[in-house]
Amino acid sequence: MSLSFEFSPEQRMLEENVWRWASTWLEPQMEHLYEKDEMPPDLFRELGKLGLNGIVYEEQYGGAGLGYLETLLVYENIARVSNALAMTVGASQTLAFDNFRRHASEAQKAAILPKACSGEYIGCLGITEPNAGSDAMSMTTRAEKKGNTYVINGSKTFITNAPLADVMVFYAKTDLGKGPHGISTFFCYPKTTKGFVCEKIKKWGMRSSPTGLVTFDDMVLPEDNLFGGINQGVQILTSGLCTERITLSGCSLGSMRACLELSLKYAKERVQFGKPIANFQFIQGKLADMYTRYLSSKWMAYSAAAFCDGLENKAGGKGTDLDRMAAAALLHCGEAGTAVVSDAVQIHGGYGYCQEYAVSRHYLDEKLWHIGAGTSEVRRMIIARELLRDDFASGR
Ligand SMILES: Cc1cc2nc3c(=O)[nH]c(=O)nc-3n(C[C@H](O)[C@H](O)[C@H](O)COP(=O)(O)OP(=O)(O)OC[C@H]3O[C@@H](n4cnc5c(N)ncnc54)[C@H](O)[C@@H]3O)c2cc1C
C-alpha cells in the first residue's frame, strides 16, 4: 500500500499552469469584478485556450481525459484567487456538462461537449426549487409529454451561472405518481428557448459568480432533450452530487491555502508593540490551526477524488462508499474553511475587513460551503445513513 500523497510531475505542472494563469490574469481583475458582481466575460474562452474546461472529458470532445483528482486540483488553484469563480467553473464543467457527458447519447454529446470545452458554451445545473431545497426529491417542476415534445412548467432557484448560461441541465417530474422515481433529466438552450425566464439574484458573497432564479413557462422542448432515460433522473442526480462534492471541495481548499499564505506574509510584515505580529503566540496559534485545517481538508478531499478515479463506473449515490466519502470531504472542507478564513481576517485586523484585502472576499465566499451542494446538515445525514448500513466496513 502506498500512502504517498505527492502529486505526479504532470499534476504539479497542471497546478503550476493554473496558478500562473489565475494569479496573473484573474487576480488583477478580482477586486473590481467582486465589487461589480460580474464574471469576466471571456472567462470560459480563456480556460478553453488553456484546455481547462473539460478535465475529465474524453479527448474526442476536446477534453483532457484526466481524472476528478486533476479537476479538484484545477478548482483549488482557481479558488486561491477566487472561490466564487472556481464555483462558477465547477457549475459549468462538473455539475452541468460532466453529468451530461456521463449520461447523454453520442449524438447529444457531439452537439454540445466540443463547445463546452472550447468555452463557447457555459453550463448550469438546476436541481433546487423555491420550495424544494434539501428535500430536492419533492421538486414540482413538471415535464408533460405532448406528441414528440415535452412542455416544461415550474421554477429552479439559486442556479449558478443561469443568468449567462448557454445550456441548462435540469431535473423535472415526468411521472407525478412515482415520487423520486418519476424524475427525468433534460437540457435546454436558455438563450434561444421560448418560455425560459431568468432573474439574477443579489448575494452578499460569491459575488462575480452569477446566480439566477429560473422560471419555465410552457417551455416546449423536443423529446430528444431528455437524456439518461425516462424516470432515471434520481440516480443521475445523486451520483452527480458525489463528484460535485468532491471537486467543489477545491473551492474551500483554495480559499484556505490563499488565506494561510496571505496571513503568513502579513503576520511577518505587520509590526505592533515594536515586533512583527508573527512573534505573538495568539497569532502563531491561529497560523498553526489554519495549516492543520488546510492539510486535513486536503487529505480528505484528494483521497476521495483518488478513490472516485479508481472506481470503474465512478458512480456514487445511495448505498455507495463514494456517497459517504464525498459528503465527508465537503463537510470537513466547508467547516474547516470557514474557521480558516475567519482566522485570516482576524490576523489582518481592520485591514481584513476592507474590500481591497483578498481575505475579505474569501471570508464572504466561504460560508456558501456550509450550504451549497447539500447543506452541512444534509451531508451529516448522508454520512450517518451510510455508516449505519449493515455492510459498512469501518476504516475507510
Ligand atoms: C450561491 C448559491 C449557489 C447555488 N448553486 C446551485 C446550483 O447551481 N444548482 C442548484 O440546483 N442549487 C444551487 N444552490 C442551492 C443549494 O444547493 C441549496 O441552497 C441547498 O441545497 C439548501 O436548500 P435551501 O436553501 O432550500 O435550504 P432548506 O432546505 O430550506 O434548509 C434550511 C435549513 O434547514 C436545514 N434542514 C433542512 N432539512 C433538514 C433536515 N431533514 N434535518 C436537519 N436540518 C435540515 C438545512 O440544513 C438548512 O440549514 C445554490 C445555493 C447558493 C446559495
GROMACS .gro file of C-alpha atoms and ligand atoms in nm:
model
  449
    1MET     CA    1   0.000   0.000   0.000
    2SER     CA    2   0.137   0.338  -0.096
    3LEU     CA    3   0.045   0.628   0.126
    4SER     CA    4   0.233   0.891  -0.065
    5PHE     CA    5   0.014   1.192  -0.136
    6GLU     CA    6   0.273   1.351  -0.364
    7PHE     CA    7   0.138   1.476  -0.693
    8SER     CA    8   0.295   1.336  -1.010
    9PRO     CA    9   0.520   1.566  -1.220
   10GLU     CA   10   0.227   1.609  -1.466
   11GLN     CA   11  -0.010   1.706  -1.184
   12ARG     CA   12   0.249   1.952  -1.050
   13MET     CA   13   0.278   2.104  -1.395
   14LEU     CA   14  -0.102   2.134  -1.420
   15GLU     CA   15  -0.109   2.303  -1.079
   16GLU     CA   16   0.165   2.549  -1.181
   17ASN     CA   17  -0.009   2.634  -1.508
   18VAL     CA   18  -0.345   2.702  -1.344
   19TRP     CA   19  -0.187   2.903  -1.065
   20ARG     CA   20   0.020   3.110  -1.310
   21TRP     CA   21  -0.293   3.191  -1.509
   22ALA     CA   22  -0.508   3.262  -1.202
   23SER     CA   23  -0.251   3.483  -1.034
   24THR     CA   24  -0.161   3.685  -1.345
   25TRP     CA   25  -0.488   3.700  -1.546
   26LEU     CA   26  -0.758   3.673  -1.281
   27GLU     CA   27  -0.611   3.827  -0.968
   28PRO     CA   28  -0.565   4.183  -1.106
   29GLN     CA   29  -0.935   4.195  -1.203
   30MET     CA   30  -1.084   4.041  -0.889
   31GLU     CA   31  -1.142   4.341  -0.663
   32HIS     CA   32  -1.327   4.523  -0.943
   33LEU     CA   33  -1.524   4.214  -1.051
   34TYR     CA   34  -1.627   4.142  -0.694
   35GLU     CA   35  -1.750   4.495  -0.637
   36LYS     CA   36  -1.947   4.496  -0.963
   37ASP     CA   37  -2.065   4.137  -0.913
   38GLU     CA   38  -1.953   4.048  -1.264
   39MET     CA   39  -1.787   3.745  -1.415
   40PRO     CA   40  -1.503   3.813  -1.664
   41PRO     CA   41  -1.691   3.784  -1.999
   42ASP     CA   42  -1.408   3.585  -2.155
   43LEU     CA   43  -1.351   3.351  -1.857
   44PHE     CA   44  -1.458   3.028  -2.026
   45ARG     CA   45  -1.285   3.114  -2.356
   46GLU     CA   46  -0.964   3.175  -2.162
   47LEU     CA   47  -1.000   2.839  -1.988
   48GLY     CA   48  -1.072   2.681  -2.326
   49LYS     CA   49  -0.741   2.810  -2.463
   50LEU     CA   50  -0.565   2.652  -2.165
   51GLY     CA   51  -0.750   2.322  -2.211
   52LEU     CA   52  -0.913   2.353  -1.868
   53ASN     CA   53  -1.284   2.329  -1.949
   54GLY     CA   54  -1.319   1.952  -1.973
   55ILE     CA   55  -1.061   1.793  -1.747
   56VAL     CA   56  -1.234   1.452  -1.726
   57TYR     CA   57  -1.394   1.461  -2.072
   58GLU     CA   58  -1.270   1.234  -2.346
   59GLU     CA   59  -1.017   1.383  -2.588
   60GLN     CA   60  -1.254   1.327  -2.884
   61TYR     CA   61  -1.469   1.611  -2.749
   62GLY     CA   62  -1.171   1.837  -2.675
   63GLY     CA   63  -1.134   1.724  -2.314
   64ALA     CA   64  -0.812   1.643  -2.130
   65GLY     CA   65  -0.901   1.279  -2.050
   66LEU     CA   66  -0.778   1.317  -1.689
   67GLY     CA   67  -0.949   1.245  -1.356
   68TYR     CA   68  -1.155   1.402  -1.079
   69LEU     CA   69  -0.833   1.446  -0.883
   70GLU     CA   70  -0.698   1.676  -1.154
   71THR     CA   71  -1.034   1.856  -1.165
   72LEU     CA   72  -1.007   1.917  -0.791
   73LEU     CA   73  -0.652   2.043  -0.842
   74VAL     CA   74  -0.771   2.292  -1.105
   75TYR     CA   75  -1.059   2.420  -0.889
   76GLU     CA   76  -0.831   2.456  -0.585
   77ASN     CA   77  -0.586   2.669  -0.780
   78ILE     CA   78  -0.856   2.894  -0.928
   79ALA     CA   79  -1.007   2.931  -0.579
   80ARG     CA   80  -0.672   3.054  -0.442
   81VAL     CA   81  -0.770   3.371  -0.630
   82SER     CA   82  -1.149   3.339  -0.639
   83ASN     CA   83  -1.362   3.085  -0.457
   84ALA     CA   84  -1.663   3.230  -0.645
   85LEU     CA   85  -1.518   3.181  -0.991
   86ALA     CA   86  -1.395   2.831  -0.905
   87MET     CA   87  -1.759   2.754  -0.818
   88THR     CA   88  -1.875   2.906  -1.146
   89VAL     CA   89  -1.626   2.693  -1.341
   90GLY     CA   90  -1.732   2.385  -1.144
   91ALA     CA   91  -2.102   2.454  -1.201
   92SER     CA   92  -2.044   2.455  -1.575
   93GLN     CA   93  -1.781   2.186  -1.611
   94THR     CA   94  -1.881   1.935  -1.341
   95LEU     CA   95  -2.245   1.997  -1.245
   96ALA     CA   96  -2.382   2.060  -1.593
   97PHE     CA   97  -2.158   1.921  -1.865
   98ASP     CA   98  -1.997   1.629  -1.680
   99ASN     CA   99  -2.337   1.498  -1.571
  100PHE     CA  100  -2.444   1.535  -1.932
  101ARG     CA  101  -2.128   1.360  -2.059
  102ARG     CA  102  -2.187   1.062  -1.833
  103HIS     CA  103  -2.545   1.001  -1.937
  104ALA     CA  104  -2.626   1.162  -2.274
  105SER     CA  105  -2.621   0.983  -2.610
  106GLU     CA  106  -2.327   1.010  -2.851
  107ALA     CA  107  -2.525   1.242  -3.079
  108GLN     CA  108  -2.624   1.469  -2.788
  109LYS     CA  109  -2.264   1.480  -2.663
  110ALA     CA  110  -2.120   1.553  -3.007
  111ALA     CA  111  -2.351   1.857  -3.035
  112ILE     CA  112  -2.258   2.009  -2.701
  113LEU     CA  113  -1.931   1.893  -2.546
  114PRO     CA  114  -1.684   2.036  -2.803
  115LYS     CA  115  -1.841   2.379  -2.746
  116ALA     CA  116  -1.825   2.330  -2.371
  117CYS     CA  117  -1.454   2.251  -2.400
  118SER     CA  118  -1.374   2.549  -2.623
  119GLY     CA  119  -1.558   2.783  -2.384
  120GLU     CA  120  -1.825   2.878  -2.636
  121TYR     CA  121  -2.089   2.723  -2.409
  122ILE     CA  122  -2.136   2.796  -2.040
  123GLY     CA  123  -2.345   2.546  -1.848
  124CYS     CA  124  -2.562   2.543  -1.538
  125LEU     CA  125  -2.748   2.274  -1.343
  126GLY     CA  126  -3.097   2.311  -1.196
  127ILE     CA  127  -3.193   2.092  -0.902
  128THR     CA  128  -3.309   2.335  -0.632
  129GLU     CA  129  -3.657   2.489  -0.639
  130PRO     CA  130  -3.805   2.764  -0.421
  131ASN     CA  131  -3.991   2.502  -0.213
  132ALA     CA  132  -3.759   2.204  -0.265
  133GLY     CA  133  -3.406   2.265  -0.134
  134SER     CA  134  -3.266   1.997   0.098
  135ASP     CA  135  -3.571   1.789   0.012
  136ALA     CA  136  -3.482   1.801  -0.358
  137MET     CA  137  -3.689   1.496  -0.445
  138SER     CA  138  -4.005   1.691  -0.365
  139MET     CA  139  -3.943   1.906  -0.673
  140THR     CA  140  -4.256   2.008  -0.861
  141THR     CA  141  -4.116   2.119  -1.199
  142ARG     CA  142  -4.326   1.921  -1.442
  143ALA     CA  143  -4.237   1.785  -1.788
  144GLU     CA  144  -4.550   1.682  -1.970
  145LYS     CA  145  -4.526   1.471  -2.285
  146LYS     CA  146  -4.719   1.618  -2.579
  147GLY     CA  147  -4.660   1.435  -2.907
  148ASN     CA  148  -4.285   1.434  -2.964
  149THR     CA  149  -4.222   1.725  -2.728
  150TYR     CA  150  -4.214   1.793  -2.354
  151VAL     CA  151  -4.385   2.101  -2.209
  152ILE     CA  152  -4.197   2.224  -1.903
  153ASN     CA  153  -4.353   2.431  -1.622
  154GLY     CA  154  -4.201   2.520  -1.286
  155SER     CA  155  -3.901   2.703  -1.142
  156LYS     CA  156  -3.546   2.649  -1.020
  157THR     CA  157  -3.366   2.880  -0.781
  158PHE     CA  158  -3.010   2.963  -0.672
  159ILE     CA  159  -2.883   2.834  -1.005
  160THR     CA  160  -2.515   2.918  -1.051
  161ASN     CA  161  -2.442   3.062  -1.398
  162ALA     CA  162  -2.811   3.066  -1.501
  163PRO     CA  163  -2.810   3.436  -1.597
  164LEU     CA  164  -2.536   3.374  -1.857
  165ALA     CA  165  -2.575   3.006  -1.944
  166ASP     CA  166  -2.594   2.869  -2.297
  167VAL     CA  167  -2.701   2.523  -2.179
  168MET     CA  168  -2.903   2.429  -1.873
  169VAL     CA  169  -2.925   2.072  -1.747
  170PHE     CA  170  -3.221   2.026  -1.513
  171TYR     CA  171  -3.447   1.773  -1.348
  172ALA     CA  172  -3.825   1.758  -1.381
  173LYS     CA  173  -4.104   1.518  -1.288
  174THR     CA  174  -4.220   1.307  -1.581
  175ASP     CA  175  -4.439   1.082  -1.363
  176LEU     CA  176  -4.602   1.254  -1.066
  177GLY     CA  177  -4.720   0.927  -0.915
  178LYS     CA  178  -4.371   0.777  -0.877
  179GLY     CA  179  -4.207   1.026  -0.637
  180PRO     CA  180  -3.826   1.032  -0.681
  181HIS     CA  181  -3.857   0.757  -0.941
  182GLY     CA  182  -4.063   0.984  -1.164
  183ILE     CA  183  -3.779   1.233  -1.221
  184SER     CA  184  -3.607   1.270  -1.561
  185THR     CA  185  -3.310   1.475  -1.680
  186PHE     CA  186  -3.333   1.738  -1.955
  187PHE     CA  187  -3.123   2.002  -2.121
  188CYS     CA  188  -3.226   2.326  -2.288
  189TYR     CA  189  -3.066   2.628  -2.453
  190PRO     CA  190  -3.171   2.921  -2.229
  191LYS     CA  191  -3.071   3.197  -2.471
  192THR     CA  192  -3.286   3.071  -2.757
  193THR     CA  193  -3.574   2.880  -2.597
  194LYS     CA  194  -3.913   3.048  -2.559
  195GLY     CA  195  -4.062   3.015  -2.212
  196PHE     CA  196  -3.725   3.034  -2.030
  197VAL     CA  197  -3.705   3.334  -1.796
  198CYS     CA  198  -3.414   3.412  -1.561
  199GLU     CA  199  -3.382   3.676  -1.292
  200LYS     CA  200  -3.041   3.747  -1.137
  201ILE     CA  201  -3.025   3.701  -0.758
  202LYS     CA  202  -2.826   3.952  -0.549
  203LYS     CA  203  -2.588   3.787  -0.299
  204TRP     CA  204  -2.355   3.923  -0.033
  205GLY     CA  205  -2.091   3.658  -0.101
  206MET     CA  206  -1.980   3.459  -0.405
  207ARG     CA  207  -2.005   3.786  -0.598
  208SER     CA  208  -1.887   3.763  -0.960
  209SER     CA  209  -2.042   3.415  -0.977
  210PRO     CA  210  -2.384   3.484  -1.132
  211THR     CA  211  -2.684   3.317  -0.967
  212GLY     CA  212  -3.036   3.303  -1.107
  213LEU     CA  213  -3.399   3.226  -1.037
  214VAL     CA  214  -3.529   3.042  -1.344
  215THR     CA  215  -3.893   3.011  -1.448
  216PHE     CA  216  -4.009   2.763  -1.710
  217ASP     CA  217  -4.332   2.896  -1.855
  218ASP     CA  218  -4.479   2.646  -2.101
  219MET     CA  219  -4.128   2.587  -2.234
  220VAL     CA  220  -4.150   2.338  -2.521
  221LEU     CA  221  -3.855   2.103  -2.574
  222PRO     CA  222  -3.805   1.832  -2.837
  223GLU     CA  223  -3.821   1.486  -2.677
  224ASP     CA  224  -3.454   1.445  -2.772
  225ASN     CA  225  -3.369   1.695  -2.498
  226LEU     CA  226  -3.437   1.424  -2.239
  227PHE     CA  227  -3.124   1.221  -2.160
  228GLY     CA  228  -3.026   0.928  -1.941
  229GLY     CA  229  -3.363   0.753  -1.979
  230ILE     CA  230  -3.720   0.832  -1.878
  231ASN     CA  231  -3.767   0.840  -1.496
  232GLN     CA  232  -3.395   0.768  -1.442
  233GLY     CA  233  -3.310   1.113  -1.305
  234VAL     CA  234  -3.268   1.025  -0.938
  235GLN     CA  235  -2.959   0.810  -0.997
  236ILE     CA  236  -2.806   1.074  -1.224
  237LEU     CA  237  -2.878   1.343  -0.966
  238THR     CA  238  -2.739   1.162  -0.661
  239SER     CA  239  -2.436   1.024  -0.842
  240GLY     CA  240  -2.360   1.368  -0.985
  241LEU     CA  241  -2.374   1.518  -0.636
  242CYS     CA  242  -2.082   1.293  -0.533
  243THR     CA  243  -1.841   1.420  -0.798
  244GLU     CA  244  -1.974   1.771  -0.736
  245ARG     CA  245  -1.900   1.748  -0.362
  246ILE     CA  246  -1.551   1.609  -0.419
  247THR     CA  247  -1.437   1.854  -0.686
  248LEU     CA  248  -1.601   2.162  -0.534
  249SER     CA  249  -1.412   2.089  -0.211
  250GLY     CA  250  -1.139   2.261  -0.411
  251CYS     CA  251  -1.317   2.594  -0.356
  252SER     CA  252  -1.264   2.568   0.020
  253LEU     CA  253  -0.912   2.431  -0.022
  254GLY     CA  254  -0.813   2.722  -0.245
  255SER     CA  255  -0.951   2.980  -0.002
  256MET     CA  256  -0.779   2.809   0.292
  257ARG     CA  257  -0.447   2.796   0.112
  258ALA     CA  258  -0.468   3.158  -0.001
  259CYS     CA  259  -0.567   3.275   0.346
  260LEU     CA  260  -0.280   3.085   0.506
  261GLU     CA  261  -0.028   3.229   0.259
  262LEU     CA  262  -0.162   3.584   0.290
  263SER     CA  263  -0.172   3.560   0.669
  264LEU     CA  264   0.184   3.429   0.697
  265LYS     CA  265   0.306   3.720   0.484
  266TYR     CA  266   0.100   3.978   0.670
  267ALA     CA  267   0.198   3.847   1.014
  268LYS     CA  268   0.567   3.879   0.928
  269GLU     CA  269   0.524   4.233   0.789
  270ARG     CA  270   0.278   4.392   1.032
  271VAL     CA  271   0.456   4.546   1.330
  272GLN     CA  272   0.279   4.620   1.660
  273PHE     CA  273   0.435   4.671   2.004
  274GLY     CA  274   0.769   4.701   1.819
  275LYS     CA  275   0.757   4.348   1.675
  276PRO     CA  276   0.605   4.166   1.378
  277ILE     CA  277   0.273   4.026   1.498
  278ALA     CA  278   0.403   3.680   1.394
  279ASN     CA  279   0.601   3.690   1.718
  280PHE     CA  280   0.286   3.676   1.931
  281GLN     CA  281   0.167   3.336   2.046
  282PHE     CA  282  -0.201   3.412   1.981
  283ILE     CA  283  -0.116   3.479   1.615
  284GLN     CA  284   0.110   3.172   1.594
  285GLY     CA  285  -0.170   2.955   1.731
  286LYS     CA  286  -0.405   3.076   1.459
  287LEU     CA  287  -0.146   3.011   1.188
  288ALA     CA  288  -0.091   2.660   1.323
  289ASP     CA  289  -0.467   2.594   1.329
  290MET     CA  290  -0.506   2.726   0.975
  291TYR     CA  291  -0.231   2.499   0.844
  292THR     CA  292  -0.370   2.195   1.027
  293ARG     CA  293  -0.722   2.256   0.898
  294TYR     CA  294  -0.597   2.304   0.542
  295LEU     CA  295  -0.384   1.991   0.549
  296SER     CA  296  -0.654   1.765   0.698
  297SER     CA  297  -0.903   1.900   0.442
  298LYS     CA  298  -0.659   1.842   0.158
  299TRP     CA  299  -0.606   1.479   0.255
  300MET     CA  300  -0.978   1.414   0.280
  301ALA     CA  301  -1.066   1.577  -0.049
  302TYR     CA  302  -0.781   1.437  -0.259
  303SER     CA  303  -0.819   1.087  -0.115
  304ALA     CA  304  -1.193   1.095  -0.201
  305ALA     CA  305  -1.104   1.212  -0.553
  306ALA     CA  306  -0.845   0.937  -0.592
  307PHE     CA  307  -1.097   0.681  -0.464
  308CYS     CA  308  -1.352   0.802  -0.718
  309ASP     CA  309  -1.097   0.791  -1.001
  310GLY     CA  310  -1.019   0.431  -0.905
  311LEU     CA  311  -1.381   0.319  -0.947
  312GLU     CA  312  -1.462   0.166  -1.281
  313ASN     CA  313  -1.801   0.337  -1.326
  314LYS     CA  314  -1.732   0.636  -1.095
  315ALA     CA  315  -2.093   0.600  -0.979
  316GLY     CA  316  -2.195   0.732  -0.640
  317GLY     CA  317  -2.535   0.780  -0.481
  318LYS     CA  318  -2.720   0.600  -0.202
  319GLY     CA  319  -2.556   0.281  -0.077
  320THR     CA  320  -2.206   0.354  -0.212
  321ASP     CA  321  -1.881   0.427  -0.026
  322LEU     CA  322  -1.837   0.723  -0.257
  323ASP     CA  323  -2.154   0.886  -0.123
  324ARG     CA  324  -2.017   0.887   0.233
  325MET     CA  325  -1.664   0.991   0.135
  326ALA     CA  326  -1.781   1.275  -0.089
  327ALA     CA  327  -2.019   1.413   0.175
  328ALA     CA  328  -1.746   1.385   0.442
  329ALA     CA  329  -1.489   1.561   0.224
  330LEU     CA  330  -1.710   1.864   0.158
  331LEU     CA  331  -1.843   1.869   0.514
  332HIS     CA  332  -1.489   1.886   0.652
  333CYS     CA  333  -1.356   2.128   0.389
  334GLY     CA  334  -1.653   2.365   0.430
  335GLU     CA  335  -1.635   2.376   0.809
  336ALA     CA  336  -1.255   2.391   0.826
  337GLY     CA  337  -1.270   2.658   0.556
  338THR     CA  338  -1.495   2.896   0.748
  339ALA     CA  339  -1.268   2.867   1.052
  340VAL     CA  340  -0.958   2.938   0.841
  341VAL     CA  341  -1.100   3.242   0.657
  342SER     CA  342  -1.220   3.384   0.989
  343ASP     CA  343  -0.871   3.347   1.140
  344ALA     CA  344  -0.725   3.515   0.831
  345VAL     CA  345  -0.948   3.822   0.874
  346GLN     CA  346  -0.859   3.834   1.243
  347ILE     CA  347  -0.485   3.826   1.169
  348HIS     CA  348  -0.532   4.113   0.922
  349GLY     CA  349  -0.721   4.318   1.185
  350GLY     CA  350  -0.915   4.615   1.042
  351TYR     CA  351  -0.748   4.575   0.703
  352GLY     CA  352  -0.900   4.228   0.677
  353TYR     CA  353  -1.240   4.394   0.695
  354CYS     CA  354  -1.166   4.609   0.386
  355GLN     CA  355  -1.255   4.509   0.032
  356GLU     CA  356  -0.909   4.567  -0.111
  357TYR     CA  357  -0.772   4.282   0.100
  358ALA     CA  358  -0.839   3.947  -0.066
  359VAL     CA  359  -0.904   3.773   0.267
  360SER     CA  360  -1.231   3.968   0.290
  361ARG     CA  361  -1.357   3.804  -0.032
  362HIS     CA  362  -1.255   3.457   0.085
  363TYR     CA  363  -1.440   3.526   0.412
  364LEU     CA  364  -1.763   3.621   0.234
  365ASP     CA  365  -1.745   3.336  -0.017
  366GLU     CA  366  -1.654   3.050   0.212
  367LYS     CA  367  -1.981   3.047   0.412
  368LEU     CA  368  -2.151   2.911   0.099
  369TRP     CA  369  -1.975   2.579   0.157
  370HIS     CA  370  -2.199   2.508   0.456
  371ILE     CA  371  -2.495   2.545   0.218
  372GLY     CA  372  -2.427   2.464  -0.149
  373ALA     CA  373  -2.416   2.108  -0.286
  374GLY     CA  374  -2.632   1.994   0.006
  375THR     CA  375  -2.602   2.168   0.343
  376SER     CA  376  -2.372   2.056   0.625
  377GLU     CA  377  -2.678   1.905   0.793
  378VAL     CA  378  -2.769   1.707   0.481
  379ARG     CA  379  -2.407   1.588   0.444
  380ARG     CA  380  -2.415   1.463   0.806
  381MET     CA  381  -2.744   1.283   0.732
  382ILE     CA  382  -2.585   1.111   0.430
  383ILE     CA  383  -2.270   1.013   0.622
  384ALA     CA  384  -2.474   0.870   0.912
  385ARG     CA  385  -2.707   0.682   0.676
  386GLU     CA  386  -2.410   0.520   0.503
  387LEU     CA  387  -2.231   0.442   0.833
  388LEU     CA  388  -2.542   0.265   0.957
  389ARG     CA  389  -2.555   0.034   0.656
  390ASP     CA  390  -2.513  -0.329   0.759
  391ASP     CA  391  -2.221  -0.380   0.521
  392PHE     CA  392  -2.027  -0.069   0.629
  393ALA     CA  393  -1.661  -0.159   0.670
  394SER     CA  394  -1.502   0.077   0.920
  395GLY     CA  395  -1.160   0.218   0.848
  396ARG     CA  396  -1.226   0.365   0.512
  397LIG     C1  397  -2.472   3.079  -0.408
  397LIG     C2  398  -2.551   2.954  -0.427
  397LIG     C3  399  -2.530   2.876  -0.540
  397LIG     C4  400  -2.609   2.761  -0.562
  397LIG     N1  401  -2.595   2.692  -0.680
  397LIG     C5  402  -2.686   2.595  -0.710
  397LIG     C6  403  -2.688   2.536  -0.841
  397LIG     O1  404  -2.605   2.568  -0.926
  397LIG     N2  405  -2.784   2.443  -0.868
  397LIG     C7  406  -2.877   2.406  -0.775
  397LIG     O2  407  -2.962   2.323  -0.807
  397LIG     N3  408  -2.876   2.460  -0.650
  397LIG     C8  409  -2.785   2.553  -0.616
  397LIG     N4  410  -2.785   2.612  -0.490
  397LIG     C9  411  -2.887   2.570  -0.394
  397LIG    C10  412  -2.833   2.491  -0.275
  397LIG     O3  413  -2.796   2.362  -0.313
  397LIG    C11  414  -2.946   2.494  -0.168
  397LIG     O4  415  -2.949   2.627  -0.117
  397LIG    C12  416  -2.925   2.392  -0.059
  397LIG     O5  417  -2.942   2.262  -0.107
  397LIG    C13  418  -3.021   2.416   0.061
  397LIG     O6  419  -3.152   2.431   0.018
  397LIG     P1  420  -3.238   2.555   0.075
  397LIG     O7  421  -3.157   2.678   0.052
  397LIG     O8  422  -3.372   2.550   0.017
  397LIG     O9  423  -3.245   2.533   0.231
  397LIG     P2  424  -3.350   2.442   0.312
  397LIG    O10  425  -3.356   2.307   0.256
  397LIG    O11  426  -3.477   2.517   0.327
  397LIG    O12  427  -3.279   2.433   0.453
  397LIG    C14  428  -3.284   2.537   0.553
  397LIG    C15  429  -3.209   2.486   0.675
  397LIG    O13  430  -3.276   2.370   0.728
  397LIG    C16  431  -3.185   2.260   0.735
  397LIG     N5  432  -3.256   2.136   0.711
  397LIG    C17  433  -3.340   2.105   0.608
  397LIG     N6  434  -3.383   1.979   0.618
  397LIG    C18  435  -3.328   1.926   0.728
  397LIG    C19  436  -3.334   1.801   0.794
  397LIG     N7  437  -3.406   1.699   0.746
  397LIG     N8  438  -3.261   1.782   0.909
  397LIG    C20  439  -3.188   1.883   0.959
  397LIG     N9  440  -3.177   2.007   0.903
  397LIG    C21  441  -3.246   2.028   0.788
  397LIG    C22  442  -3.082   2.289   0.629
  397LIG    O14  443  -2.960   2.217   0.651
  397LIG    C23  444  -3.065   2.440   0.644
  397LIG    O15  445  -2.981   2.469   0.750
  397LIG    C24  446  -2.703   2.722  -0.464
  397LIG    C25  447  -2.720   2.798  -0.348
  397LIG    C26  448  -2.647   2.913  -0.330
  397LIG    C27  449  -2.671   2.996  -0.207
   0.00000   0.00000   0.00000
